[in-house]
Amino acid sequence: MNKKPSYEKELQKREILMKDEQTNAWYYEDHITAIVNRARKEGAFDNLEGMGKPLNIDEDLVYNPEKRLHKVMKDNNVLPNWVKLGKEIDVLKEELKTYTVEYNIKKTVESINQKVFQHNLTCPPTAQRMKVNLEDVLKK
């Protein structure tokens, strides 16, 4: 009794042995490709809406998924969390300039540094921010 290893059985489940009509060569084709090719031969892709018309593609976004993501987010008025945190940090830094009581200064610096930590965990490396040094603020 000749048993095939389980990986060969798994391979048979995922692939179909096909014969190229032009070259008479045998090759393996995965199921999805086989389904698409069969549908193409049967004419399922003939007369599709927009067939023959150019695609409306923004060439800037085609090969840059990050740019595409930012465009989609911008079009839908969605800000990444790190951008929101950056705005909160800027507001707190402006508030910090107005404080004269040491307790308020310490609490605000702690809050800024916590937000900077969260910001730096999620933002791109080029957008990283520096923590505020409490001693530097108290000297001013």
Short mmCIF file of C-alpha atoms in Angstrom, two decimals, residues 66-140:
data_model
loop_
_atom_site.label_atom_id
_atom_site.label_comp_id
_atom_site.label_asym_id
_atom_site.label_seq_id
_atom_site.Cartn_x
_atom_site.Cartn_y
_atom_site.Cartn_z
CA GLU A 66 0.62 55.08 3.36
CA LYS A 67 -0.31 58.02 1.10
CA ARG A 68 -3.50 56.24 0.11
CA LEU A 69 -4.40 55.71 3.78
CA HIS A 70 -3.77 59.37 4.60
CA LYS A 71 -5.89 60.48 1.64
CA VAL A 72 -8.80 58.27 2.69
CA MET A 73 -8.54 59.52 6.25
CA LYS A 74 -8.38 63.15 5.11
CA ASP A 75 -11.35 62.70 2.76
CA ASN A 76 -13.36 61.33 5.70
CA ASN A 77 -12.19 63.90 8.27
CA VAL A 78 -10.45 61.29 10.42
CA LEU A 79 -7.29 62.19 12.31
CA PRO A 80 -4.81 59.58 13.50
CA ASN A 81 -4.58 59.41 17.28
CA TRP A 82 -0.99 60.65 17.27
CA VAL A 83 -2.04 63.84 15.45
CA LYS A 84 -4.75 64.49 18.07
CA LEU A 85 -2.19 63.90 20.82
CA GLY A 86 0.21 66.31 19.12
CA LYS A 87 -2.44 69.04 19.15
CA GLU A 88 -3.18 68.35 22.83
CA ILE A 89 0.55 68.56 23.61
CA ASP A 90 0.79 71.93 21.83
CA VAL A 91 -2.17 73.30 23.82
CA LEU A 92 -0.67 72.10 27.11
CA LYS A 93 2.71 73.66 26.24
CA GLU A 94 1.00 77.00 25.63
CA GLU A 95 -0.86 76.71 28.95
CA LEU A 96 2.41 75.84 30.67
CA LYS A 97 3.84 79.25 29.71
CA THR A 98 1.10 81.01 31.69
CA TYR A 99 1.55 79.13 35.00
CA THR A 100 3.45 80.62 37.91
CA VAL A 101 2.54 78.15 40.68
CA GLU A 102 5.03 75.28 40.89
CA TYR A 103 2.33 72.66 41.54
CA ASN A 104 0.48 73.58 38.31
CA ILE A 105 3.75 73.53 36.38
CA LYS A 106 4.68 70.04 37.69
CA LYS A 107 1.24 68.58 36.94
CA THR A 108 1.19 70.05 33.44
CA VAL A 109 4.70 68.80 32.67
CA GLU A 110 3.68 65.31 33.86
CA SER A 111 0.61 65.44 31.63
CA ILE A 112 2.65 66.64 28.64
CA ASN A 113 5.25 63.91 29.12
CA GLN A 114 2.58 61.20 29.37
CA LYS A 115 1.01 62.43 26.13
CA VAL A 116 4.45 62.65 24.47
CA PHE A 117 5.11 59.03 25.45
CA GLN A 118 1.78 57.88 23.94
CA HIS A 119 2.37 60.07 20.88
CA ASN A 120 5.83 58.61 20.24
CA LEU A 121 4.52 55.04 20.47
CA THR A 122 2.10 55.57 17.59
CA CYS A 123 3.56 58.25 15.33
CA PRO A 124 6.02 57.86 12.44
CA PRO A 125 9.68 58.14 13.50
CA THR A 126 10.04 61.54 11.85
CA ALA A 127 7.21 62.99 13.98
CA GLN A 128 8.62 61.99 17.38
CA ARG A 129 8.57 64.65 20.10
CA MET A 130 10.85 65.41 23.01
CA LYS A 131 9.65 65.26 26.61
CA VAL A 132 9.58 68.49 28.60
CA ASN A 133 12.29 68.78 31.23
CA LEU A 134 10.77 70.04 34.51
CA GLU A 135 14.01 71.67 35.69
CA ASP A 136 14.27 73.70 32.48
CA VAL A 137 10.72 74.99 32.90
CA LEU A 138 11.23 75.87 36.56
CA LYS A 139 14.40 77.88 35.75
CA LYS A 140 12.39 80.16 33.47
#
